[in-house]
Tab-separated table of C-alpha atoms and ligand atoms in Angstrom:
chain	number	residue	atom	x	y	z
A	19	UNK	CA	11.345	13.392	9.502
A	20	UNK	CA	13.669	13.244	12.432
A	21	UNK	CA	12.093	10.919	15.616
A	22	UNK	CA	13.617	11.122	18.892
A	23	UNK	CA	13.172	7.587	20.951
A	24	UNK	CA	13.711	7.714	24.537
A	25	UNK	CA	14.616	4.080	26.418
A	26	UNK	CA	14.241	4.458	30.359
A	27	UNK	CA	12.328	0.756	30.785
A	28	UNK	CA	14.878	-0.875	33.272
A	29	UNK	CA	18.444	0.025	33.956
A	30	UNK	CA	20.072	1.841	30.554
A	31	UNK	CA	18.828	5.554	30.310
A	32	UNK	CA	19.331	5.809	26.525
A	33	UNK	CA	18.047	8.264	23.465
A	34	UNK	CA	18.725	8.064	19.761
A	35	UNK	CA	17.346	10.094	16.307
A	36	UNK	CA	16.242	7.930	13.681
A	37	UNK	CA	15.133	9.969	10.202
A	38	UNK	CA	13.360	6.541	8.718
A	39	UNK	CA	16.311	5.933	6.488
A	40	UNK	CA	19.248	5.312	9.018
A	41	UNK	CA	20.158	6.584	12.806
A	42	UNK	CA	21.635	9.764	13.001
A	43	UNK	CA	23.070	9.536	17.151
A	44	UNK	CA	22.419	6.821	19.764
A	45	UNK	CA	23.554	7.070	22.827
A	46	UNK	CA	23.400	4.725	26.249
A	47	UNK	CA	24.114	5.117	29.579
A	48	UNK	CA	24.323	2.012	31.556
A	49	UNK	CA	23.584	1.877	35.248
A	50	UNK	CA	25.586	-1.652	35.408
A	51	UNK	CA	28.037	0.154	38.035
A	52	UNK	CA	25.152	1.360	40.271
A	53	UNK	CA	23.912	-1.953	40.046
A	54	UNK	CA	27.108	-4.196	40.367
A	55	UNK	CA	27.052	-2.249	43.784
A	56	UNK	CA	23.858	-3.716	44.726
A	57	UNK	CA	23.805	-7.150	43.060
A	58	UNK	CA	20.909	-6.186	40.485
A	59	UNK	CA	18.763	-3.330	39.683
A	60	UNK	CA	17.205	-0.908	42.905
A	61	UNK	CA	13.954	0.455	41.149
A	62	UNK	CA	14.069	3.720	42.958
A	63	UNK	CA	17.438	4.155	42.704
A	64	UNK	CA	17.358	3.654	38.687
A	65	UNK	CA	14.061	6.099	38.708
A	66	UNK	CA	17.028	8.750	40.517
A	67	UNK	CA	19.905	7.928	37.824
A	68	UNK	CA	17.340	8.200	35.000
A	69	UNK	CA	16.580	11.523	36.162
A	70	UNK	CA	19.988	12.730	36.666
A	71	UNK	CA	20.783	11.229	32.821
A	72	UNK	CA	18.470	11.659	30.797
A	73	UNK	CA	18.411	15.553	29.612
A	74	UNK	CA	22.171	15.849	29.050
A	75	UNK	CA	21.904	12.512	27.268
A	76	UNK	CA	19.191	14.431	25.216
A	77	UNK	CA	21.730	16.961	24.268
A	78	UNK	CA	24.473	15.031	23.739
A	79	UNK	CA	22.595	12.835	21.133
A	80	UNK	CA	21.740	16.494	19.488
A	81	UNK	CA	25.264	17.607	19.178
A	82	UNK	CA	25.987	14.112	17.635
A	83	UNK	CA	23.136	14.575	15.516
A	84	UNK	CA	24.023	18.117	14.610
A	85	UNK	CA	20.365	18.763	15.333
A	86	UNK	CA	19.018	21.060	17.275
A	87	UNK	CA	15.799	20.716	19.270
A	88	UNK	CA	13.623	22.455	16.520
A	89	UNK	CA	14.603	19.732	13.692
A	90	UNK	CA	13.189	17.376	15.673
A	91	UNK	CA	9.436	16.217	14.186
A	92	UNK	CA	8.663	13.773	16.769
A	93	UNK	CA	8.979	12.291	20.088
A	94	UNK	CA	9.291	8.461	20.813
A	95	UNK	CA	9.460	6.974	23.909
A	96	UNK	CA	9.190	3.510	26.374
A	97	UNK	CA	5.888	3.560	27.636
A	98	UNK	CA	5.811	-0.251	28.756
A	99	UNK	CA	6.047	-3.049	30.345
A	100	UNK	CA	8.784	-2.235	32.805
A	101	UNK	CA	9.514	-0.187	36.225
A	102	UNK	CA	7.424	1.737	36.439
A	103	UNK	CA	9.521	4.868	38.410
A	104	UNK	CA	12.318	4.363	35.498
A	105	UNK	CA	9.601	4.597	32.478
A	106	UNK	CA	8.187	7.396	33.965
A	107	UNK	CA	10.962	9.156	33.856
A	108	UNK	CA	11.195	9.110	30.274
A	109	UNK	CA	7.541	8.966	29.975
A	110	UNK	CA	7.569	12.576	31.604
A	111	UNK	CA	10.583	14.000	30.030
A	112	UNK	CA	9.637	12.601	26.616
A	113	UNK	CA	5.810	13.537	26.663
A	114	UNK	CA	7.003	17.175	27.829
A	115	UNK	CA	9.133	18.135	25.084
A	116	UNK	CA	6.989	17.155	22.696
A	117	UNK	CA	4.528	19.420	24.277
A	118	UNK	CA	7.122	22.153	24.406
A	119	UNK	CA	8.448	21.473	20.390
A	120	UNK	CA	4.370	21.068	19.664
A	121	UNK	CA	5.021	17.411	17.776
A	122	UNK	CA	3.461	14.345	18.230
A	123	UNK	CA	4.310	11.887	21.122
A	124	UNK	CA	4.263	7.956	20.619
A	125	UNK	CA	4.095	5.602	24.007
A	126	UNK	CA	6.259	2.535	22.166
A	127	UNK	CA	5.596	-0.691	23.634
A	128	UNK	CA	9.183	-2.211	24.677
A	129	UNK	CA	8.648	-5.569	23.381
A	130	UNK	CA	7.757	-4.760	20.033
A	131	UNK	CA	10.273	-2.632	19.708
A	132	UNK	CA	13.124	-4.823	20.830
A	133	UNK	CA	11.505	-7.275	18.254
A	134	UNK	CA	11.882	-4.812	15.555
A	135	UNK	CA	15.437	-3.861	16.507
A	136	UNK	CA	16.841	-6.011	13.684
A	137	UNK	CA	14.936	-3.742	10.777
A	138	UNK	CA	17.530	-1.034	11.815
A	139	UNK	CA	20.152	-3.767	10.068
A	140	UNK	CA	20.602	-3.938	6.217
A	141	UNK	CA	19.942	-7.571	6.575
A	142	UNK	CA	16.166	-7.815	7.755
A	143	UNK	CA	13.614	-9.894	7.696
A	144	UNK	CA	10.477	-8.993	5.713
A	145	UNK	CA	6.663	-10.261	7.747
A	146	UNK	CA	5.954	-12.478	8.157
A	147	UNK	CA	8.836	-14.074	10.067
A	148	UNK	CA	9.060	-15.730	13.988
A	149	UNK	CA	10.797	-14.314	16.702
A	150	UNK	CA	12.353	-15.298	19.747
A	151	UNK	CA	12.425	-12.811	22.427
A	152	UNK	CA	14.629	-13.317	25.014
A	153	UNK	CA	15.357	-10.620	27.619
A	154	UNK	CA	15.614	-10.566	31.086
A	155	UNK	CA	11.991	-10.109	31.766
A	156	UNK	CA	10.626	-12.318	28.570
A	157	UNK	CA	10.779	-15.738	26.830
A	158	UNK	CA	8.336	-15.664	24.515
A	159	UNK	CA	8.350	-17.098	20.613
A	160	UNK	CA	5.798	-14.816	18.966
A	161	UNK	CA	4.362	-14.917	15.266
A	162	UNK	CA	5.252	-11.173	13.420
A	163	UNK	CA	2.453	-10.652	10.863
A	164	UNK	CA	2.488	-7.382	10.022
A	165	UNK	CA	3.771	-3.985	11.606
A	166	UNK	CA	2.024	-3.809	15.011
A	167	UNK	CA	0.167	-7.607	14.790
A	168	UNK	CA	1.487	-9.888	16.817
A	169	UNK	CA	0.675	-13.549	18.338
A	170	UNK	CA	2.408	-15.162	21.239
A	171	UNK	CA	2.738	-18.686	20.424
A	172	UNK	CA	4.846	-19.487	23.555
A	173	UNK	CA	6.329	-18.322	26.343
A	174	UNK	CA	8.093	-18.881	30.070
A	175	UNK	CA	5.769	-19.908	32.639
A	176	UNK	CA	7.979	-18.858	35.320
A	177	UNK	CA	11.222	-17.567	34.753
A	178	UNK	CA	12.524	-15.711	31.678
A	179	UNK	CA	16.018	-17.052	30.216
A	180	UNK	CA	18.066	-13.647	31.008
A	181	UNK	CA	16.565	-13.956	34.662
A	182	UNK	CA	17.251	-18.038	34.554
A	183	UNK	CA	21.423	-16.953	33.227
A	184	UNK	CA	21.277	-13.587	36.233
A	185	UNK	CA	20.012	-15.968	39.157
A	186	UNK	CA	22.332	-19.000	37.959
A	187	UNK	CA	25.545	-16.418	37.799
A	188	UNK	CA	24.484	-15.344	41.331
A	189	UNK	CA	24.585	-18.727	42.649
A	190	UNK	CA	28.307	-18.851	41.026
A	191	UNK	CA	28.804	-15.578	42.764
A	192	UNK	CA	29.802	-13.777	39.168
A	193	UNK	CA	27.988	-10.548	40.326
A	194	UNK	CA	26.354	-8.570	38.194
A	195	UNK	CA	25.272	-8.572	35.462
A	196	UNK	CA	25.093	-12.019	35.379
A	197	UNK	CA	23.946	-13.391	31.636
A	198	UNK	CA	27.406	-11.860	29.711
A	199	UNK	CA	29.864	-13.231	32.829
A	200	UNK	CA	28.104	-17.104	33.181
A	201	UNK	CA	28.466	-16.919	29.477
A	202	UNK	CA	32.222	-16.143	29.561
A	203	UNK	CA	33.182	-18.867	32.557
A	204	UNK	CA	30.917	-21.369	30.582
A	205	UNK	CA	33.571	-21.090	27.900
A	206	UNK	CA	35.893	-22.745	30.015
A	207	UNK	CA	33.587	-25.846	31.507
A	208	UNK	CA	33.127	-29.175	30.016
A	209	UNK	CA	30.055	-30.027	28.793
A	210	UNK	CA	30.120	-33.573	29.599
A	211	UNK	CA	30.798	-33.380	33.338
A	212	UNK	CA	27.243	-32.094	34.267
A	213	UNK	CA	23.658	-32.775	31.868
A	214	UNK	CA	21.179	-30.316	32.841
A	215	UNK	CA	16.824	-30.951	31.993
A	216	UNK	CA	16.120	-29.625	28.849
A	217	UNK	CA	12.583	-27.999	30.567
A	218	UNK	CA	9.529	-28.778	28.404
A	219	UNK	CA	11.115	-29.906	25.476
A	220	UNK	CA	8.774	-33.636	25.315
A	221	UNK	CA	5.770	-32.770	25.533
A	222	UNK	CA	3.753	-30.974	22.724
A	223	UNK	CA	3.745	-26.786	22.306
A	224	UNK	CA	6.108	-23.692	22.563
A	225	UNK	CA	6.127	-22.770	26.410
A	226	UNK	CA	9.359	-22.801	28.595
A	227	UNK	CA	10.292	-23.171	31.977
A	228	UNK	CA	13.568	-21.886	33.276
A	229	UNK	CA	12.974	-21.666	36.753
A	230	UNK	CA	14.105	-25.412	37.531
A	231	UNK	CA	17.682	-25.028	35.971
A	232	UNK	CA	19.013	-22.360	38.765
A	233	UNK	CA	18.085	-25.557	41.436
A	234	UNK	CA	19.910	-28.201	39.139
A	235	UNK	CA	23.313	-25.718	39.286
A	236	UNK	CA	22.290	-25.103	43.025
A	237	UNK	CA	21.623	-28.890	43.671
A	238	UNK	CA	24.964	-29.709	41.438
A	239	UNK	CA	27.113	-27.051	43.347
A	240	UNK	CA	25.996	-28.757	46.685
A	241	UNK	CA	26.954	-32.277	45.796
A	242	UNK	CA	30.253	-31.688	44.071
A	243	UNK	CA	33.690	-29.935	45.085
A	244	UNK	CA	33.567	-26.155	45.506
A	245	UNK	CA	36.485	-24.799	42.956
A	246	UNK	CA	36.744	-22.767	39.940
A	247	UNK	CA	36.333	-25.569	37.485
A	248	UNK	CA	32.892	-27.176	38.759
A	249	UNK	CA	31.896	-23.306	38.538
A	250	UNK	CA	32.502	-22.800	35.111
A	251	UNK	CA	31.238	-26.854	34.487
A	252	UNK	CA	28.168	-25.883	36.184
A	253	UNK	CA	28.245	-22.698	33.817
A	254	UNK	CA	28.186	-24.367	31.068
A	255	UNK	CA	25.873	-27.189	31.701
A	256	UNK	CA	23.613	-24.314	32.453
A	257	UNK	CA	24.191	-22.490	29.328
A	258	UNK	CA	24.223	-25.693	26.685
A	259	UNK	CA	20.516	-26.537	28.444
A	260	UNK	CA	19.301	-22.999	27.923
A	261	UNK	CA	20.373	-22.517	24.190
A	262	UNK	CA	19.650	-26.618	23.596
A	263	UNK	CA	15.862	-25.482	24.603
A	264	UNK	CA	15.681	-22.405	22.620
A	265	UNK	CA	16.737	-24.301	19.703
A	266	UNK	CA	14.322	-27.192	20.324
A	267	UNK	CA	11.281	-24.747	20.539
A	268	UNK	CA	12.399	-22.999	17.729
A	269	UNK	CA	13.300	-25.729	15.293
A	270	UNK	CA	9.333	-26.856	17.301
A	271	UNK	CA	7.945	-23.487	15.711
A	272	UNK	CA	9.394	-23.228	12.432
A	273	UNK	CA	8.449	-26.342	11.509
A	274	UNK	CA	4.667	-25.866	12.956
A	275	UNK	CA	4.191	-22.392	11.330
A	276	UNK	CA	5.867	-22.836	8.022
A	277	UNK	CA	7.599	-19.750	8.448
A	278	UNK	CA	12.018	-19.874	7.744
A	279	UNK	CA	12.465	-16.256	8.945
A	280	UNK	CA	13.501	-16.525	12.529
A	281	UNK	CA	14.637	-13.200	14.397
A	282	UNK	CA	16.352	-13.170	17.618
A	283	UNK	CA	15.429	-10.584	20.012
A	284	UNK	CA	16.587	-9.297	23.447
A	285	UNK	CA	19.010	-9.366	25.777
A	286	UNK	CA	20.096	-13.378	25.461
A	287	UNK	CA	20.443	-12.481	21.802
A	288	UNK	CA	23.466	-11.011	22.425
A	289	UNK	CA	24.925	-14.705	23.559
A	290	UNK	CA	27.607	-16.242	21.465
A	291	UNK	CA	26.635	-20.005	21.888
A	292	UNK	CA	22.841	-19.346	20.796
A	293	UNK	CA	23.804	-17.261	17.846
A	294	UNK	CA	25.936	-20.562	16.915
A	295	UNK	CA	23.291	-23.346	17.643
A	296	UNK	CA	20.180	-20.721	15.895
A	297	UNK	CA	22.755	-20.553	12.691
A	298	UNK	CA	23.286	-23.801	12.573
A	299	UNK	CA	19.240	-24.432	12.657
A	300	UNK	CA	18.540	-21.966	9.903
A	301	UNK	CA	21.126	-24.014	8.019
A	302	UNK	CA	19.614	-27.201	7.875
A	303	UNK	CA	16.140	-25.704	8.068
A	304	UNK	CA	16.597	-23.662	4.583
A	305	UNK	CA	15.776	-20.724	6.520
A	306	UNK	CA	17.313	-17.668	7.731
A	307	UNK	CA	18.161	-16.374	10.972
A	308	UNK	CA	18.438	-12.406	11.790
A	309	UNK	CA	20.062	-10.959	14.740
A	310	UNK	CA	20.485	-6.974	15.400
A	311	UNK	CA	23.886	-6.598	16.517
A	312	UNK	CA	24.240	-6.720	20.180
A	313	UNK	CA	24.000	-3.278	20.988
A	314	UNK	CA	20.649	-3.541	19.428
A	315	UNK	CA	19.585	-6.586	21.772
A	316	UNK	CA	20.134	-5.721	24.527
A	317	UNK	CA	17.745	-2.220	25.933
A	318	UNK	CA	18.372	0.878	23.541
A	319	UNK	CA	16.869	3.835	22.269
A	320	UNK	CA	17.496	3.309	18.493
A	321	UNK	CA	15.021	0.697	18.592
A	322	UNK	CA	12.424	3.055	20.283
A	323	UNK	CA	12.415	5.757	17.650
A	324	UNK	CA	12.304	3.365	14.857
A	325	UNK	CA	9.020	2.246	16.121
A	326	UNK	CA	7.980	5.870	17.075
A	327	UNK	CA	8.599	6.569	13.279
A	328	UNK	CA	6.816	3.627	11.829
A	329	UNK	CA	3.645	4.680	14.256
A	330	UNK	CA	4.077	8.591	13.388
A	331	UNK	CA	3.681	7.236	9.516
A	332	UNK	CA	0.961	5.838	10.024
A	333	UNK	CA	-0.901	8.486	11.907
A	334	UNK	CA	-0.572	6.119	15.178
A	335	UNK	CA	0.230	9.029	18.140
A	336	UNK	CA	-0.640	9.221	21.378
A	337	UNK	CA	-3.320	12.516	23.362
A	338	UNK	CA	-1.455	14.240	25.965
A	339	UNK	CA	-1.774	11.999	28.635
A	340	UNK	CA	1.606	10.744	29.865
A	341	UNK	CA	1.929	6.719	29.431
A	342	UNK	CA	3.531	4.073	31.311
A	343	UNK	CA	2.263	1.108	32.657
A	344	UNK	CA	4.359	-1.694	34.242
A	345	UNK	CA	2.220	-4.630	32.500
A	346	UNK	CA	1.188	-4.357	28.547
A	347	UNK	CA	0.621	-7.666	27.061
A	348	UNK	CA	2.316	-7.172	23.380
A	349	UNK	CA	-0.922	-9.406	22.111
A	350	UNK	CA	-3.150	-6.221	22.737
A	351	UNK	CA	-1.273	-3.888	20.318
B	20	KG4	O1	16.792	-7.048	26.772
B	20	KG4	P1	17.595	-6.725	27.981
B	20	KG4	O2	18.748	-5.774	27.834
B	20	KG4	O3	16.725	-6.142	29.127
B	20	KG4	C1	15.423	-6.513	29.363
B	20	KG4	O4	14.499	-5.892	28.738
B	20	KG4	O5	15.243	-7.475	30.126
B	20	KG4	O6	18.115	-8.130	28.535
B	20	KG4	C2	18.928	-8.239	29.665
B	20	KG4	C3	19.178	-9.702	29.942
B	20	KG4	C4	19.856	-9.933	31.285
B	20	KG4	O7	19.180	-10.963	31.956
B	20	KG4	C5	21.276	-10.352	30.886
B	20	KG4	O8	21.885	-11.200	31.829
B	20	KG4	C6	21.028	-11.053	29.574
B	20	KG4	O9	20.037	-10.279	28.945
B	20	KG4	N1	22.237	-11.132	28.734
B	20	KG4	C7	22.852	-12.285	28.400
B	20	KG4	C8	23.982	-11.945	27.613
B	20	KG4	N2	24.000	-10.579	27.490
B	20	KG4	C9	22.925	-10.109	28.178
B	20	KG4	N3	22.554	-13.562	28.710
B	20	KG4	C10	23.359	-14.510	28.222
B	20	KG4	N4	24.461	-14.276	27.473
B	20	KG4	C11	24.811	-13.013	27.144
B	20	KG4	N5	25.895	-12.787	26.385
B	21	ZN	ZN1	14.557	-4.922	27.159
């Protein structure tokens, strides 16, 4: 059973075949130079460069595949939450061929499938296990139980930590994308020149708040001397109060759930210095952390057609109507 997944949520136009044993071709195109032009992602202008990607990216995957169109059984692709011009792009294109091959189509929800990433690895969690999902549109901690039930325990009340690490490295002028380049400067700063809040972190419960730590590196740039070195001191005051949070409200959850599987999910996953501290809790925790490799965190179309599959086993696929909405609240799967 060969599933094509189609990814066109944000700025990667990517596709992949997954037979429900391993992948067979993944491929991604990244708009990061369209967007470096532009400090950060156009919508219309990533609807326009979805379009002009996405059916030789279909191909390509084939030939890598050694598929052709016929083997393929069904379609998978990003239905939601995102931009909405860029998932209708592969909304359309994905809905379509399934039409034309006669298969099934599956709308996948882009959250749950980023948190599900990490089954693509040989070393996966089994439910139920905790995940933190950070991207650059979501914080959010949420409680796996089974395939397709999930509970939000916490989440950011304003700004997501990818956003928090993008508007930070935009105040440091590190274009774009942001998250990846603070990260590397922050490997030169000293973390005991600046102490950022750690947002949230006294009072009781698993909701963030990222928003104020872009006007503490603002505040800090401001009031100190303007070189490379208070850049990458701010960068990393920045970074060690992001990943000391996440590890707070995740050391917060494990211990309040009972759980000791923790997977990390999204975009931030893909950070050195939180894969470090989240080891380091599993460690003395007696649990076990999981992270997909980072071409798996951050957006991708493997992810997509491993969902697509699990949903086409389970008779889960979609009427002909073409789906994608901007909001879908994971909680309502
Ligand atoms: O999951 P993702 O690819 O897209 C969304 O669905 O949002 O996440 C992208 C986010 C961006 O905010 C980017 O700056 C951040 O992940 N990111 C990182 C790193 N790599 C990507 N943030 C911190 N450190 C990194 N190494
Ligand atoms: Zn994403």
């Amino acid at each position: 059973m060969n599933i094509l997944g189609i990814e066109t949520s944000c700025d990667e136009t990517s596709v992949a075949i997954y037979n429900g044993e391993k992948l067979l071709a993944h491929s991604i195109y990244s708009q990061i130079d369209l967007n470096a032009k532009h400090g950060g992602v156009v919508p219309e202008l990533a609807s326009r460069d979805h379009i002009r990607r996405i059916t030789p990216l279909i191909d390509d995957t084939l030939t890598q595949a050694k598929l052709s169109k016929k083997d393929i059984h069904g379609v998978a692709y990003t239905s939601g939450p995102g931009l909405v011009g860029a998932l209708l792009v592969g909304a359309v294109v994905g809905r379509s061929l399934a039409w034309a091959l006669n298969v099934p189509a599956i709308g996948v929800h882009h959250l749950e499938a980023h948190l599900l990433a990490v089954m693509l690895e040989e070393n996966h969690p089994q439910f139920p296990f905790l995940v933190l999902l950070v991207s650059g549109g979501h914080t959010q901690i949420i409680h796996a139980k089974s395939f397709g039930n999930y509970e939000i325990l916490g989440e950011s009340l304003d700004d997501a930590a990818g956003e928090a690490f993008d508007k930070t490295a935009r105040i440091l002028n590190l274009g774009y994308p942001g998250g990846p380049a603070l990260a590397k400067l922050a490997e030169q700063g000293d973390s005991k020149r600046f102490q950022f809040p750690r947002p949230m972190t006294n009072r009781p419960g698993l909701d963030f708040s990222f928003s104020g730590l872009k006007t503490a590196a603002l505040n800090t740039l401001h009031d100190n001397e303007d070189n490379h070195q208070t850049h990458a001191d701010i960068a990393r005051a920045f970074q060690d109060a992001v990943v000391d949070t996440l590890y707070i409200k995740c050391r917060r959850a494990i211990q309040e759930t009972g759980l000791n599987q923790l997977v990390v999910a999204g975009g931030v996953g893909a950070n050195v210095a939180l894969r470090a501290q989240l080891n380091k809790l599993a460690a003395s925790l007696n649990g076990k952390v999981y992270f997909p490799r980072p071409e798996f965190c951050t957006d991708n179309a493997a992810m997509v057609a491993y969902v697509g599959y699990q949903r086409l086993m389970r008779n889960q696929t979609d009427d002909l109507a073409i789906k994608a909405v901007a909001r879908w609240n994971l909680s309502e799967l």
